PDB file of C-alpha atoms in Angstrom:
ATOM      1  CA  UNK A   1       0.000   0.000   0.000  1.00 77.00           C
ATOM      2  CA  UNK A   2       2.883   2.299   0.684  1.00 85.00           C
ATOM      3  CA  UNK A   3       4.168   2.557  -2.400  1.00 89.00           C
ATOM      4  CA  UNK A   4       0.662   3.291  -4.059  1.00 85.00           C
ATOM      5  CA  UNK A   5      -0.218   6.043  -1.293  1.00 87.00           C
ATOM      6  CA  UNK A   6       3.156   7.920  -2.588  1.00 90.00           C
ATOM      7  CA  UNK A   7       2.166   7.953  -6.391  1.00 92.00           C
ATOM      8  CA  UNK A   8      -1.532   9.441  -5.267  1.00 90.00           C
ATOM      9  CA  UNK A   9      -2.278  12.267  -6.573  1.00 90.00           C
ATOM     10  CA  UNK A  10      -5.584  12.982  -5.491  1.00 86.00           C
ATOM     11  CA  UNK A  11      -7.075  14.633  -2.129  1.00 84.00           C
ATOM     12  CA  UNK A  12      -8.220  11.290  -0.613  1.00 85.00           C
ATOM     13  CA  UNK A  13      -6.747   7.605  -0.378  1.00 86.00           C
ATOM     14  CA  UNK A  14      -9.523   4.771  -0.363  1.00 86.00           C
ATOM     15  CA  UNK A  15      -7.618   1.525   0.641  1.00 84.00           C
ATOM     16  CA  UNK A  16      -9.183  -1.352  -0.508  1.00 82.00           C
ATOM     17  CA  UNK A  17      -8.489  -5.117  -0.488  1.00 77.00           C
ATOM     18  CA  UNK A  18      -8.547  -7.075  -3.572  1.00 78.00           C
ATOM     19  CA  UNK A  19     -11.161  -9.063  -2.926  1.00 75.00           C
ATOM     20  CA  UNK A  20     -13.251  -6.378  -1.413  1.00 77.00           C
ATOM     21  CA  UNK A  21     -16.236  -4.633  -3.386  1.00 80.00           C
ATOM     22  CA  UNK A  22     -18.111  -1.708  -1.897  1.00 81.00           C
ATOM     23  CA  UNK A  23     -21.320  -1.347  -1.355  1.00 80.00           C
ATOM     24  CA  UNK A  24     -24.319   0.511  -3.329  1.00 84.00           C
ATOM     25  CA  UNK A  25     -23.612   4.515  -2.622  1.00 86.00           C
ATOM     26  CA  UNK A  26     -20.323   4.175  -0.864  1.00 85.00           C
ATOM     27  CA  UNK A  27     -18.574   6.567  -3.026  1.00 87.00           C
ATOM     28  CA  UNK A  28     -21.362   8.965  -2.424  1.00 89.00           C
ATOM     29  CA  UNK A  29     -21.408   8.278   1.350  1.00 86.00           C
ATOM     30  CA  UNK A  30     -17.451   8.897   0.817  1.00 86.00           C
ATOM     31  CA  UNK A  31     -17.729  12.209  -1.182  1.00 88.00           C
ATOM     32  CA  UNK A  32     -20.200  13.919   1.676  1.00 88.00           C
ATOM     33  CA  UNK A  33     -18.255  12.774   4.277  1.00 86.00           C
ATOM     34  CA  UNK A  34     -14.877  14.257   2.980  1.00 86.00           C
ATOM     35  CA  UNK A  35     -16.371  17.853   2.688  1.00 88.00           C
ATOM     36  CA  UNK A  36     -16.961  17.708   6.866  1.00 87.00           C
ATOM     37  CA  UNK A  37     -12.813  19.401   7.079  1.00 84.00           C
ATOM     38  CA  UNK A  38     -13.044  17.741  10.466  1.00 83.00           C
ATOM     39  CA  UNK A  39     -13.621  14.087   8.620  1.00 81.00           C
ATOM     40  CA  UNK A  40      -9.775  12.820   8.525  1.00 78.00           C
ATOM     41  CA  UNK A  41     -10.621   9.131   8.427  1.00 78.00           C
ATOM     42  CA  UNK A  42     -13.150   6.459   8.210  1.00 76.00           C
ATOM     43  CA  UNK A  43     -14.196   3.205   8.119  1.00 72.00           C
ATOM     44  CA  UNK A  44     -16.984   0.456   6.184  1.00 71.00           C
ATOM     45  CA  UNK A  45     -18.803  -3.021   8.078  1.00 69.00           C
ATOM     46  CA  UNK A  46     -17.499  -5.627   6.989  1.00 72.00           C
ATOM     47  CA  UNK A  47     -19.783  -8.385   5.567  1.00 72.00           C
ATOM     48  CA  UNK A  48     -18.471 -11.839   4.105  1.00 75.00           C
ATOM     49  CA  UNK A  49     -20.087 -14.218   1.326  1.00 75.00           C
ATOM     50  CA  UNK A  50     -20.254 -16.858   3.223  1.00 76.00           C
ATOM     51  CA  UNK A  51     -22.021 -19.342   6.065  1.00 81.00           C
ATOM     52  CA  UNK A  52     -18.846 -19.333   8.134  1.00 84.00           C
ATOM     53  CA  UNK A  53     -19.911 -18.945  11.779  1.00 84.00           C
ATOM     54  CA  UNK A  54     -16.318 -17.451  12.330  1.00 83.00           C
ATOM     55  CA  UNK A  55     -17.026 -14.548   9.367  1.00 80.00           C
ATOM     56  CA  UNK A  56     -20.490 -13.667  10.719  1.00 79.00           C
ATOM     57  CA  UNK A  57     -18.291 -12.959  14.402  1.00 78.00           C
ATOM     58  CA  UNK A  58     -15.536 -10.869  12.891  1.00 77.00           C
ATOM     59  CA  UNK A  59     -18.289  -9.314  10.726  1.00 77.00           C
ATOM     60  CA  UNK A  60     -20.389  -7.968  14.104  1.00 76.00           C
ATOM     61  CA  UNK A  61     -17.168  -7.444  16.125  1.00 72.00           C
ATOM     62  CA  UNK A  62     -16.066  -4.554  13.192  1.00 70.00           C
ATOM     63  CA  UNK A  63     -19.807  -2.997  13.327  1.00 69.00           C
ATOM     64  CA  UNK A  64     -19.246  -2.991  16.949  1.00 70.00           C
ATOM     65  CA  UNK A  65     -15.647  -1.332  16.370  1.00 66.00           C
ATOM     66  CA  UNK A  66     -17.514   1.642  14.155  1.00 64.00           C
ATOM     67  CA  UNK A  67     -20.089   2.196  16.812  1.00 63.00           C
ATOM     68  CA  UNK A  68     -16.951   3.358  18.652  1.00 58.00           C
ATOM     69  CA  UNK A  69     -18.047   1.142  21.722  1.00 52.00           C
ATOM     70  CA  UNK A  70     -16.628   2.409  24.955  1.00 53.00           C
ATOM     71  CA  UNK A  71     -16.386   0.423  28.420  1.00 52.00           C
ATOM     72  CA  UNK A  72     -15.576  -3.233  28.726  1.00 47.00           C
ATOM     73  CA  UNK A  73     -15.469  -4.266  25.129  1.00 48.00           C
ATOM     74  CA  UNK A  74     -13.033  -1.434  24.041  1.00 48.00           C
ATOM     75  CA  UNK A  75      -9.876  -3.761  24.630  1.00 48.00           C
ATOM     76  CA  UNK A  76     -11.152  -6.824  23.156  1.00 50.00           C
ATOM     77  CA  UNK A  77     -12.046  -5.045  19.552  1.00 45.00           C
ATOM     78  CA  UNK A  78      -8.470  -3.155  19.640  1.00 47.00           C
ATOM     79  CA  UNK A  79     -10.179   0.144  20.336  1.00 44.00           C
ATOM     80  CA  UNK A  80      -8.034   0.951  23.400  1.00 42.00           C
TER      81      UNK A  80
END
């Protein structure tokens, strides 16, 4: 990723994985977002195609994780 963030030559970055599509209206929610000048970062949910019991948990622990969940739960979802 470094060495694509150096040859940007735009305002934003949008990282994305390979294997990762956005959703409907992302751009646009993406667009808004970045004319708020106090907006220096964001973040997506996560959601996997799949049945994997282990994907639907990582899936809800990053919703949690954008909620910005304070208290008790803060340490287990790296939020610390």
């Amino acid at each position: 990723m470094n060495p694509g963030a150096r040859a940007a030559r735009g305002e934003a970055l949008l990282f994305l994985h390979a294997d990762t599509r956005l959703g409907a209206g992302a751009l646009g929610r993406i667009s808004r977002a970045l004319e708020d000048r106090a907006v220096v970062g964001g973040g997506f949910a996560r959601r996997y195609d799949s049945a994997s019991a282990l994907l639907r948990h990582v899936s809800f622990g990053g919703i949690l994780r954008l909620h910005d969940l304070p208290g008790a739960f803060a340490h287990l979802l790296g939020a610390e």
